[in-house]
Short mmCIF file of C-alpha atoms and ligand atoms in Angstrom, two decimals:
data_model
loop_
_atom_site.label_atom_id
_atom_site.label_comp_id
_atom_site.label_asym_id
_atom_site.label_seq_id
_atom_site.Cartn_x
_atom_site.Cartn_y
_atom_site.Cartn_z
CA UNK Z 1 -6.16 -1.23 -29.50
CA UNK Z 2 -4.41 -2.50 -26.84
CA UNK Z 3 -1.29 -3.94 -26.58
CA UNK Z 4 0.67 -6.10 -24.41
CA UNK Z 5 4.58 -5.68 -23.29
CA UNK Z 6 6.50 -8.88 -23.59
CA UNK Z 7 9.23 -10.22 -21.23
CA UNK Z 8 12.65 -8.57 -22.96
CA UNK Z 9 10.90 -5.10 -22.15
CA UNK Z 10 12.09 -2.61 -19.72
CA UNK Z 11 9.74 -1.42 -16.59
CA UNK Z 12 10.35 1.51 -15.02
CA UNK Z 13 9.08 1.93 -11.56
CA UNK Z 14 8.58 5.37 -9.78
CA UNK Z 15 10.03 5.47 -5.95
CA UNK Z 16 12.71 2.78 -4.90
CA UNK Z 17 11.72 1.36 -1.12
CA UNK Z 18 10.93 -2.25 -0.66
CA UNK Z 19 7.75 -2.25 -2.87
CA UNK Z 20 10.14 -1.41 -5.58
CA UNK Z 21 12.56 -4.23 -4.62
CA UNK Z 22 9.91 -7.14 -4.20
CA UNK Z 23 8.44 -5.96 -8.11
CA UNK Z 24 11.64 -5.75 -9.71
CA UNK Z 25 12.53 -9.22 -8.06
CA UNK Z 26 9.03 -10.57 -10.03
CA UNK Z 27 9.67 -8.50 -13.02
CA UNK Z 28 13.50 -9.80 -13.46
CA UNK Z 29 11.86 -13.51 -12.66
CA UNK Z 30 9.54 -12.84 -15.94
CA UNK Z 31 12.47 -11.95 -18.19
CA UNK Z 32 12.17 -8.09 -17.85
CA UNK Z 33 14.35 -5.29 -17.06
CA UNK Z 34 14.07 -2.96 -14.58
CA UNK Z 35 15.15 1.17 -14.71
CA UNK Z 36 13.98 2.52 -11.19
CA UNK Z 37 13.72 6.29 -10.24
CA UNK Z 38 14.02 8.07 -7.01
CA UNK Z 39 16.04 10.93 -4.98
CA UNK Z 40 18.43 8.14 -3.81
CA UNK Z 41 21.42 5.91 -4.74
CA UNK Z 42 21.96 2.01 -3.60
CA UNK Z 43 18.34 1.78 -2.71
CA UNK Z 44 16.35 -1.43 -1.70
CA UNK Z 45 14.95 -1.23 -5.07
CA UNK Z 46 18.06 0.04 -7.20
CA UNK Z 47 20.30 -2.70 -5.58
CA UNK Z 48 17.93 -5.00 -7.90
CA UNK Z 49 17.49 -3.28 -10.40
CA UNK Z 50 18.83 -2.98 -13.83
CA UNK Z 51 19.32 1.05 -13.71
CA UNK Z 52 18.98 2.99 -11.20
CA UNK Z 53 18.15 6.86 -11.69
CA UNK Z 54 19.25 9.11 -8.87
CA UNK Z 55 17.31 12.92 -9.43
CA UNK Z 56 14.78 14.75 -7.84
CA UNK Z 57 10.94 14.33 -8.40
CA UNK Z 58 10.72 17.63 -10.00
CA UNK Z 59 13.54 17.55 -12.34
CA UNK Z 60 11.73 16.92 -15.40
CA UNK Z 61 14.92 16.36 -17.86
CA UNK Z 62 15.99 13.40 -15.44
CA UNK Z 63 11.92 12.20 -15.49
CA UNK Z 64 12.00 12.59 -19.01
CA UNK Z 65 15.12 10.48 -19.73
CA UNK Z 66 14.09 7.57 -17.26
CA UNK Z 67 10.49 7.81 -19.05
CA UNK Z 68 12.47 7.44 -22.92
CA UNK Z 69 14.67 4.22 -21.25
CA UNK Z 70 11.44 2.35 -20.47
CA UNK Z 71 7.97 -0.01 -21.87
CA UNK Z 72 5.54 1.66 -19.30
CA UNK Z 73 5.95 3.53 -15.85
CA UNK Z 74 4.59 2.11 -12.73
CA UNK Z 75 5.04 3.33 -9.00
CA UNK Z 76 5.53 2.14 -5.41
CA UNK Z 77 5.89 5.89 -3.75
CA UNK Z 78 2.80 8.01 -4.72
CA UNK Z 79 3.08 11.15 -3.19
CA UNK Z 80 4.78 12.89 -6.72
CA UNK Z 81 2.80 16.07 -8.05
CA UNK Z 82 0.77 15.49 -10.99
CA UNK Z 83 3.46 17.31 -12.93
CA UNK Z 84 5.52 13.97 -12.67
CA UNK Z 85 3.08 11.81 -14.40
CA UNK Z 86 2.07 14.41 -16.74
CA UNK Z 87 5.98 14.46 -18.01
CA UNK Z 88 6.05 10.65 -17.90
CA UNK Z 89 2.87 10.69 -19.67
CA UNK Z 90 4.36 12.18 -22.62
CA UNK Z 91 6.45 9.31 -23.07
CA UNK Z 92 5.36 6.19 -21.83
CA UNK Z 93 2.16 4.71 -20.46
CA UNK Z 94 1.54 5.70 -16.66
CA UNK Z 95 -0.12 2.54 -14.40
CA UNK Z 96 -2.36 3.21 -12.93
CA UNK Z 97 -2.53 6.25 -14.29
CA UNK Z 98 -1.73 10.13 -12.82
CA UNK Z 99 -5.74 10.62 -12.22
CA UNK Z 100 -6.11 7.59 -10.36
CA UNK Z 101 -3.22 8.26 -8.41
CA UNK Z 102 -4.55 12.28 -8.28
CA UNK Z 103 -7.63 10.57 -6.33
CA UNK Z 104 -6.25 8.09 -4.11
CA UNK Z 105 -3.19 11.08 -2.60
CA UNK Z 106 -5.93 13.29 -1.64
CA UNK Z 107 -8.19 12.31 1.53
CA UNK Z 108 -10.72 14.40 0.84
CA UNK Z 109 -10.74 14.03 -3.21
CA UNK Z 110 -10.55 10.10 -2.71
CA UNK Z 111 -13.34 9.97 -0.17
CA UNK Z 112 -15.30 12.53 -2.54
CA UNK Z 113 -14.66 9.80 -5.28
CA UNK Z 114 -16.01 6.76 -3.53
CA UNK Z 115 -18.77 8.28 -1.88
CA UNK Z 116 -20.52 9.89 -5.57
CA UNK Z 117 -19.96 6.21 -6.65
CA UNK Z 118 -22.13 5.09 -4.09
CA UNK Z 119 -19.33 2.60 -2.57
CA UNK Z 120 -19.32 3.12 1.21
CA UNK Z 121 -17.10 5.34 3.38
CA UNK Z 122 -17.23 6.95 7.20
CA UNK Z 123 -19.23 10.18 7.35
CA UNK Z 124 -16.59 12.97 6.40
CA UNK Z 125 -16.53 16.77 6.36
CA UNK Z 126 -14.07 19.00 4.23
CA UNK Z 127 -12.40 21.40 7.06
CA UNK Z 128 -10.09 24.30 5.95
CA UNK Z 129 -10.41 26.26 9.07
CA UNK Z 130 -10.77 26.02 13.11
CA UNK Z 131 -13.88 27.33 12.48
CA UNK Z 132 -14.81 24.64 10.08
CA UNK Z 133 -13.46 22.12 12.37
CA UNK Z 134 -15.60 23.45 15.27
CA UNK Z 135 -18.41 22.63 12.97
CA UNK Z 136 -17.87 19.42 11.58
CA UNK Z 137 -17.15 18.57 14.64
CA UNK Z 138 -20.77 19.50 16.11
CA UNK Z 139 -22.83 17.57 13.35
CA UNK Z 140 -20.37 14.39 13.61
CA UNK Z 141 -19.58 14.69 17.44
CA UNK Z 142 -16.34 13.18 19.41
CA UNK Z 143 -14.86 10.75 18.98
CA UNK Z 144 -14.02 11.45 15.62
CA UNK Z 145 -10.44 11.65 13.25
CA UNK Z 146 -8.54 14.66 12.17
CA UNK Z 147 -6.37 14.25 9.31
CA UNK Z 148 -4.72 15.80 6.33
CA UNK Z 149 -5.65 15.33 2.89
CA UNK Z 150 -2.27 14.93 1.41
CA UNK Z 151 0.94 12.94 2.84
CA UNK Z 152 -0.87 10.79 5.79
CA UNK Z 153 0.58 7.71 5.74
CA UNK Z 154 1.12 4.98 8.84
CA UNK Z 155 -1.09 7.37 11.35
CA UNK Z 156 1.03 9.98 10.59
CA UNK Z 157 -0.94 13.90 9.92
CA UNK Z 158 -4.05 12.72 11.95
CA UNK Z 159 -5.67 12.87 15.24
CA UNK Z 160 -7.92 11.49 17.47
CA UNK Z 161 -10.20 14.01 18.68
CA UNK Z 162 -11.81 12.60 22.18
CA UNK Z 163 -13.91 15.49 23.25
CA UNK Z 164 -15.05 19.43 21.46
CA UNK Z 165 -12.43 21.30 23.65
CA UNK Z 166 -9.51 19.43 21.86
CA UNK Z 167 -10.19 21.06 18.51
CA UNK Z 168 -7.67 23.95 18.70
CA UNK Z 169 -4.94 22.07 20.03
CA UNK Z 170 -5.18 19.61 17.18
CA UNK Z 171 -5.55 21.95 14.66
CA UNK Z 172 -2.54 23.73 15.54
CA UNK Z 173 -0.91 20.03 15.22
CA UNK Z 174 -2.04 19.36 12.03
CA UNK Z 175 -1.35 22.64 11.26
CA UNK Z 176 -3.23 22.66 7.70
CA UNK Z 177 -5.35 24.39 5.44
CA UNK Z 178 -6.87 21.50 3.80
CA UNK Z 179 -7.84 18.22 5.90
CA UNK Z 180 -10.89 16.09 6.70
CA UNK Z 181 -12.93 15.05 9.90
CA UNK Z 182 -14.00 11.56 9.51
CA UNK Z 183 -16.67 10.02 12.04
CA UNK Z 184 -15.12 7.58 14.21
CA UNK Z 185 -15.80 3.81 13.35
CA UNK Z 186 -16.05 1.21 15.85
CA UNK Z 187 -14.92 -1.46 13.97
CA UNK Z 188 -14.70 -4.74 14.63
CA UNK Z 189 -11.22 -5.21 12.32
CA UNK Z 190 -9.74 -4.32 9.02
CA UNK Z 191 -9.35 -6.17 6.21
CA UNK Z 192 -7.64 -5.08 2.54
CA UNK Z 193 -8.43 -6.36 -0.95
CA UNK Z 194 -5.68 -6.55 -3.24
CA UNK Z 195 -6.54 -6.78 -6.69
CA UNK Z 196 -5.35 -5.86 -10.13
CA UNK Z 197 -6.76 -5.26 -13.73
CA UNK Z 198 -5.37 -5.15 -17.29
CA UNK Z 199 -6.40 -3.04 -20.27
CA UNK Z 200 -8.12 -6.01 -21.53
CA UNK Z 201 -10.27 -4.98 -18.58
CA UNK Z 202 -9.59 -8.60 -16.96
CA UNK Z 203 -10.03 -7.91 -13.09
CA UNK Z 204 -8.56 -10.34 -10.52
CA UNK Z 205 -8.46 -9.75 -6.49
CA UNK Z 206 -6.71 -12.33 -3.52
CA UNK Z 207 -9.26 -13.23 -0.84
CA UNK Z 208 -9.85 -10.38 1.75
CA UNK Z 209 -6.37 -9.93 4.35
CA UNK Z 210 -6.75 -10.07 7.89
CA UNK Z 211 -4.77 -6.98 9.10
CA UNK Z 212 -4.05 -5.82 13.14
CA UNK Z 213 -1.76 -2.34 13.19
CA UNK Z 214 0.50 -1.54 16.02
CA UNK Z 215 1.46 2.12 16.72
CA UNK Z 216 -0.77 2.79 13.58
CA UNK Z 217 1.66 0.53 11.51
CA UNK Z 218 0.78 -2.93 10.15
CA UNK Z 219 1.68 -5.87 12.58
CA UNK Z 220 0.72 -8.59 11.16
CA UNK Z 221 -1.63 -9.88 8.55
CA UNK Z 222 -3.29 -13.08 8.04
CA UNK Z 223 -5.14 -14.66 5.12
CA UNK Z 224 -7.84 -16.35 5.04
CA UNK Z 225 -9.85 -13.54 6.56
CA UNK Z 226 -12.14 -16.11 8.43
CA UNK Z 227 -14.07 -13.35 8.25
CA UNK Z 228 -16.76 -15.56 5.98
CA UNK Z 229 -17.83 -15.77 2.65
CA UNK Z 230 -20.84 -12.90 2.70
CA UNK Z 231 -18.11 -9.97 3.97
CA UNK Z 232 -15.50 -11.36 1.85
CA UNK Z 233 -17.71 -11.23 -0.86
CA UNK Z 234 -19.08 -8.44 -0.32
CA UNK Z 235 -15.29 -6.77 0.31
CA UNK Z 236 -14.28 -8.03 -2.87
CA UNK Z 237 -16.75 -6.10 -4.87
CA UNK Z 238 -16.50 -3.42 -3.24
CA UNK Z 239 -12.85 -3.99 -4.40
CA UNK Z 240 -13.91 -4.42 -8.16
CA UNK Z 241 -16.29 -0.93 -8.02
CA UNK Z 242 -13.28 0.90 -7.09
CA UNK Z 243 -10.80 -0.49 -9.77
CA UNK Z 244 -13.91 0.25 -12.99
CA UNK Z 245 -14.79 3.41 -11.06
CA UNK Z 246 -11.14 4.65 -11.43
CA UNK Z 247 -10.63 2.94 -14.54
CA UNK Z 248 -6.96 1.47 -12.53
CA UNK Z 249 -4.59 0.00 -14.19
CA UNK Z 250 -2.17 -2.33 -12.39
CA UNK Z 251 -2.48 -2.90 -8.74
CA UNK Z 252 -4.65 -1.47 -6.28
CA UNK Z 253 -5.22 -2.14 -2.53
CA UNK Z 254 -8.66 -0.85 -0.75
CA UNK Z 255 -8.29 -0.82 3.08
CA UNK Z 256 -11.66 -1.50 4.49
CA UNK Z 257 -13.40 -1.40 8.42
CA UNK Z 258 -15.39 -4.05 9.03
CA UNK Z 259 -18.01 -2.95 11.66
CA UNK Z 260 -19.42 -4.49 14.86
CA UNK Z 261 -22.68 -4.54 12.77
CA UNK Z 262 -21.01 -6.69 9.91
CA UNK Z 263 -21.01 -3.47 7.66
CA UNK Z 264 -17.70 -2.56 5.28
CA UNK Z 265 -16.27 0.87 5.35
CA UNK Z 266 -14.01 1.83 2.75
CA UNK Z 267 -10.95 3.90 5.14
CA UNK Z 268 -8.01 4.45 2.02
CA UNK Z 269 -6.46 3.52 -1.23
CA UNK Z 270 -2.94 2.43 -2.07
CA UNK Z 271 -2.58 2.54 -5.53
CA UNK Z 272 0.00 0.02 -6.01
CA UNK Z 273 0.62 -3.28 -4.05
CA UNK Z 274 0.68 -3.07 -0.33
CA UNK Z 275 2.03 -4.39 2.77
CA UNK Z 276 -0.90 -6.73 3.27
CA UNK Z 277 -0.07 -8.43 0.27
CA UNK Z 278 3.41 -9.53 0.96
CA UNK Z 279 2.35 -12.85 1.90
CA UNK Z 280 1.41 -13.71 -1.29
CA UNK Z 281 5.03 -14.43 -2.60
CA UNK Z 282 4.81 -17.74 -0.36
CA UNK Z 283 1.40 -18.44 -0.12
CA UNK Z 284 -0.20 -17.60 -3.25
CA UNK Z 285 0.23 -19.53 -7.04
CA UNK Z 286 0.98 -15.44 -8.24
CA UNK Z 287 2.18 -12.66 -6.06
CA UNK Z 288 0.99 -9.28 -6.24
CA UNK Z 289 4.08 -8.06 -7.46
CA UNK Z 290 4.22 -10.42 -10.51
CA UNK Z 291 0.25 -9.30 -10.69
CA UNK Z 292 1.44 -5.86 -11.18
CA UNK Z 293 3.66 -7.21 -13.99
CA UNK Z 294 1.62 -8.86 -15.83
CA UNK Z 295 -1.36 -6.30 -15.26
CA UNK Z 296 0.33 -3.09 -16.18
CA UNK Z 297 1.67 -5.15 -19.12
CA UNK Z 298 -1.73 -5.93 -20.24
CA UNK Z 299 -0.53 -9.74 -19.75
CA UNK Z 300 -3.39 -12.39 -18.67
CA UNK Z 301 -3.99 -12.08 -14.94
CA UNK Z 302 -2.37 -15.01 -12.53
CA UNK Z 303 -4.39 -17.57 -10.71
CA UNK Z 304 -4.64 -15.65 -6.94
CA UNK Z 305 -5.45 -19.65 -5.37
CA UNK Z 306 -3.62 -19.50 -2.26
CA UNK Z 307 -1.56 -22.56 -1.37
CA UNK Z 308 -2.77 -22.78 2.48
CA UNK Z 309 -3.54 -20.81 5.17
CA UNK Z 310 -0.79 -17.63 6.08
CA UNK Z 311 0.24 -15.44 8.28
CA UNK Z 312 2.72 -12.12 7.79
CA UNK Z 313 4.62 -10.22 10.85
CA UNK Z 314 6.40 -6.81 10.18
CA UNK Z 315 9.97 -6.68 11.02
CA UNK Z 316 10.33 -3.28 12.11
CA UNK Z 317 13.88 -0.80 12.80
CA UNK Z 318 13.02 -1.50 16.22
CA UNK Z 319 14.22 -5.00 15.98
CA UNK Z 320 17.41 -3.63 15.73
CA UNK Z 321 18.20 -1.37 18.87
CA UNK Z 322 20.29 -3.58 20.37
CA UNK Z 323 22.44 -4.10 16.74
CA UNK Z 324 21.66 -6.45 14.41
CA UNK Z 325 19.26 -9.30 15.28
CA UNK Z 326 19.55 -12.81 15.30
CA UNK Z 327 19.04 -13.75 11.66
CA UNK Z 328 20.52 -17.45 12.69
CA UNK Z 329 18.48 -18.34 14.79
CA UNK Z 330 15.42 -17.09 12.74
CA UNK Z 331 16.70 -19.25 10.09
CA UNK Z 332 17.06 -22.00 11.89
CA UNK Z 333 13.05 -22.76 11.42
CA UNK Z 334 12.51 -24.14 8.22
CA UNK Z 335 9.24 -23.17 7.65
CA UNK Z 336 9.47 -19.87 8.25
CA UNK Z 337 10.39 -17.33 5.21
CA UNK Z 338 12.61 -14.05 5.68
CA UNK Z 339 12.35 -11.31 3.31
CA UNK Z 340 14.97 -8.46 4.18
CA UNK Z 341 14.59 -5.17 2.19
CA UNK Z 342 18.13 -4.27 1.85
CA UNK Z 343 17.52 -0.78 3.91
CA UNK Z 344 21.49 0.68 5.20
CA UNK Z 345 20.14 2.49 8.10
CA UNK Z 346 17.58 1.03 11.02
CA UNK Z 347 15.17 3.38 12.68
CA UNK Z 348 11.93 2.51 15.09
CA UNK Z 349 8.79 2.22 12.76
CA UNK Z 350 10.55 1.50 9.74
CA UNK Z 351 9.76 -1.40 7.86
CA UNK Z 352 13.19 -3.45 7.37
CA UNK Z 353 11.86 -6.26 5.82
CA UNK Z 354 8.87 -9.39 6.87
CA UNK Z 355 8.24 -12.70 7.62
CA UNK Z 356 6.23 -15.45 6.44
CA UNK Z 357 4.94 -18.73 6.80
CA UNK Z 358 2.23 -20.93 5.33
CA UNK Z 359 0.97 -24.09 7.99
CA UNK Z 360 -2.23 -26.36 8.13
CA UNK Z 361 -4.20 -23.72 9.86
CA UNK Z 362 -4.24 -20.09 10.38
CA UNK Z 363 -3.38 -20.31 14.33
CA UNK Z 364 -0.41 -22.56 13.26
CA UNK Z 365 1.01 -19.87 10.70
CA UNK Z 366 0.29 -16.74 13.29
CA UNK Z 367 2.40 -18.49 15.92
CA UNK Z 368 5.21 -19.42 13.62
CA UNK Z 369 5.84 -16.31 12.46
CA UNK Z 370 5.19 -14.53 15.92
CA UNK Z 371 7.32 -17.00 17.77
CA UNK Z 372 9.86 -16.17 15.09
CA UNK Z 373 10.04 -12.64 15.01
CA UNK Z 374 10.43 -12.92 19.40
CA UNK Z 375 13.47 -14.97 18.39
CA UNK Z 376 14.95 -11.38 17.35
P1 AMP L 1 -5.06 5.75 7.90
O1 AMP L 1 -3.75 6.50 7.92
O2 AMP L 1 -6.22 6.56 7.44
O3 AMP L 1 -4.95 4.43 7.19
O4 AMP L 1 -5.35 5.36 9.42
C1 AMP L 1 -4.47 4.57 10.16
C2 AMP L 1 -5.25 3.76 11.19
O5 AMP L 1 -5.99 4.63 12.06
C3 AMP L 1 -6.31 2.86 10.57
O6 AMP L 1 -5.73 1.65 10.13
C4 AMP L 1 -7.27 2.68 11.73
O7 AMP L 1 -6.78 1.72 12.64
C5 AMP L 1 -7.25 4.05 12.38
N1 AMP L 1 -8.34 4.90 11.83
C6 AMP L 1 -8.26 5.70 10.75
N2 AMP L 1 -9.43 6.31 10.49
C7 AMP L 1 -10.31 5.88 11.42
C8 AMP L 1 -11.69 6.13 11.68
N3 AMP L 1 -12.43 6.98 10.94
N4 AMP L 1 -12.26 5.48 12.73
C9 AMP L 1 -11.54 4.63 13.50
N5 AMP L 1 -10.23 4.37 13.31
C10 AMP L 1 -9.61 4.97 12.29
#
C-alpha cells in the first residue's frame, strides 16, 4: 500500500549545505516542516529550517531521535555509512533508500551496477594494488582516470594518468586500496538528467542540462541542451533505466559524456538533486527541490515545462578574495536572479551560492548571467 505524506508533515533531511537550504525553502513553500541533521550548527540549511540537529553521523541515539521527530528521511550529503540509514530505517522511510545510495557512493559498485544493467559506462577495471594498476593500465592504455571508489567528489581522489611511467606516482597520491581505472573519454560535452519518481512508480525527468566544469567544478549550466532531440532522448532514458534499475525514490541526477561520435556515457550518480538543476527554481513550472518533495512524499509529480531558455553560473569562495563582492551592483540587473547559500566562511572552490536568468534565447541567458557574475 502506499501512502502519501501531506503538507503539515515534518521532513527530515540528512546533511545541511545548500542542497539542504534550497529543499527546505520548497518544502516550507508546500506547508511542511523541516528537522535537518548534520555535524554543524547555523548551517545554510538549519538557518531555514524548522529544527536543526547538531551530532555526529555515527551517533546513533542523536540519528535515532531526529529519525522519531520526522514523516520520511531524505538527504543532500551522501557519503554516511550504511549504518546511518539502517538506524533511520528503523524509524522512518529512507529516500531514496540506503541501497541506492550504497550503489551510487561506491565508484566501482555503481559502475558494476549500470554496466550488468546493460546501460552504458567507460571501460573500467577494479584496481586494489600497483600491480593491478600496472595492468589495467596495459589493456586500457594512457590516457586514462585514476580514482577512488568512495569520497570523490568535484575532481577530488582522481588522476589523470598521461603515460605507463606515471602509475606509481599516482598511486602513491591516491594512496588507496580500493579505486577504479576508467578509459579516458573524448567527449564532446556533458550533460545531466535530473529526474525523480514516486512510490506510485510515476517517473518524471527536466530536459537534458548543458554543463561546462572549471577546475573540475561546475561553471555554468545551460538548458535547453541544444544538444537535439535523438541524444536528449536517448539521455533521458537512459535516465529512467537507472531510476527502475535502482528502484530510487526521490531525486536522482545521472551525469552523462556525450561523445564526439554522438554516443552517451554514463560518468556518476548523485542521488539527490544536483547543481545542474538549480536553474530550475526560475526557469522551470516545478523545481527539483519541490520534485523531491512531492516525490519522496509519494505526491503526484510536477509539470518539468520550462518557462524559456536558461542559463546557471557558479558563484564560487573565490569571488570573495578581495572581501565581499558587489551584491549592488549585481542587483542592479533585473533580470538576473541571486541565490546566496547563507555559508559564514568563503574559501576558493566553494560553492557560495548561483545565479540565474531566463531570456529569449540561450546566448542571451549565458551572457546575462556571465556578464553578471564579472560584475563581482
Ligand atoms: P567525476 O568526479 O567522476 O565527476 O569527474 C569530474 C570531471 O572529470 C568530469 O566532469 C569530467 O570532466 C572529468 N572526467 C571524469 N572521468 C573522466 C573520463 N573517464 N574521461 C574523461 N574525463 C573524465
Amino acid at each position: 500500500m502506499t501512502q502519501q505524506i501531506l503538507p503539515g508533515a515534518t521532513l527530515g533531511v540528512l546533511g545541511s549545505g545548500q542542497l539542504g537550504r534550497m529543499f527546505a525553502i520548497a518544502a516550507r513553500r508546500l506547508g511542511y516542516r523541516v528537522h535537518v541533521y548534520s555535524p554543524d550548527t547555523d548551517t545554510p540549511t538549519g538557518q531555514v529550517a524548522d529544527r536543526e540537529f547538531a551530532a555526529e553521523y555515527d551517533d546513533l541515539d542523536s540519528l535515532a531521535e531526529f529519525s522519531r521527530s520526522v514523516d520520511v528521511v531524505t538527504f543532500e550529503f551522501e557519503n554516511v555509512p550504511s549504518s546511518v540509514t539502517d538506524c533511520i530505517e528503523q524509524y522512518a522511510p529512507v529516500r531514496p533508500s540506503g541501497a541506492v545510495l550504497g550503489v551510487a557512493q561506491h565508484r566501482l559498485t555503481e559502475k558494476s551496477t549500470l554496466r550488468n544493467a546493460s546501460l552504458p559506462v567507460p571501460e573500467f577495471r577494479a584496481v586494489s594494488t600497483l600491480d593491478e594498476l600496472n595492468a589495467a593500465v596495459a589493456e586500457l592504455g594512457t590516457p586514462s582516470v585514476l580514482k577512488t571508489s568512495s569520497s570523490g567528489y568535484d575532481g577530488k581522489g582522481q588522476r589523470l594518468l598521461r603515460s605507463p611511467d606515471e602509475t606509481a606516482d599516482a598511486w602513491a597520491e591516491l594512496n588507496t586500496d580500493d579505486a577504479i581505472l576508467e578509459a579516458f573519454v573524448d567527449f564532446d560535452c556533458e550533460v545531466s538528467v535530473v529526474a525523480a519518481r514516486n512510490e506510485s512508480g510515476e517517473f518524471a525527468a527536466y530536459s537534458p542540462f548543458l554543463n561546462t566544469h572549471s577546475n573540475h567544478i561546475l561553471d555554468v549550466t545551460l538548458c535547453p541542451s541544444g544538444l537535439g532531440s535523438e541524444i536528449e532522448s536517448a539521455a533521458v532514458g537512459i535516465a529512467r533505466t537507472v531510476f527502475e534499475t535502482l528502484d530510487v525514490l526521490g531525486v536522482l541526477c545521472v551525469e552523462m559524456f556525450v561523445t564526439k561520435a554522438g554516443g552517451i556515457l554514463i560518468n556518476e550518480l548523485a542521488p539527490r538533486p544536483h547543481n545542474s538543476g538549480h536553474l530550475t527554481i526560475d526557469a522551470h513550472v516545478t523545481c527539483q527541490f519541490e520534485q523531491q518533495v512531492r516525490a519522496i512524499c509519494n505526491l503526484p509529480l510536477g509539470s518539468t515545462t520550462q518557462h524559456g531558455p536558461a542559463a546557471m553560473a557558479n558563484l564560487l569562495g573565490d569571488l570573495w578574495s578581495n572581501g565581499e563582492p558587489d551584491w549592488l551592483s549585481l542587483l542592479s540587473l533585473p533580470d538576473v536572479k541571486l541565490h546566496l547559500y547563507g555559508k559564514n566562511e568563503a574559501r576558493p572552490g566553494r560553492k557560495m551560492g548561483h545565479l540565474s536568468a531566463v531570456a529569449a534565447d540561450l546566448h542571451a541567458a549565458e551572457q546575462l548571467v556571465r556578464n553578471a557574475r564579472n560584475r563581482l
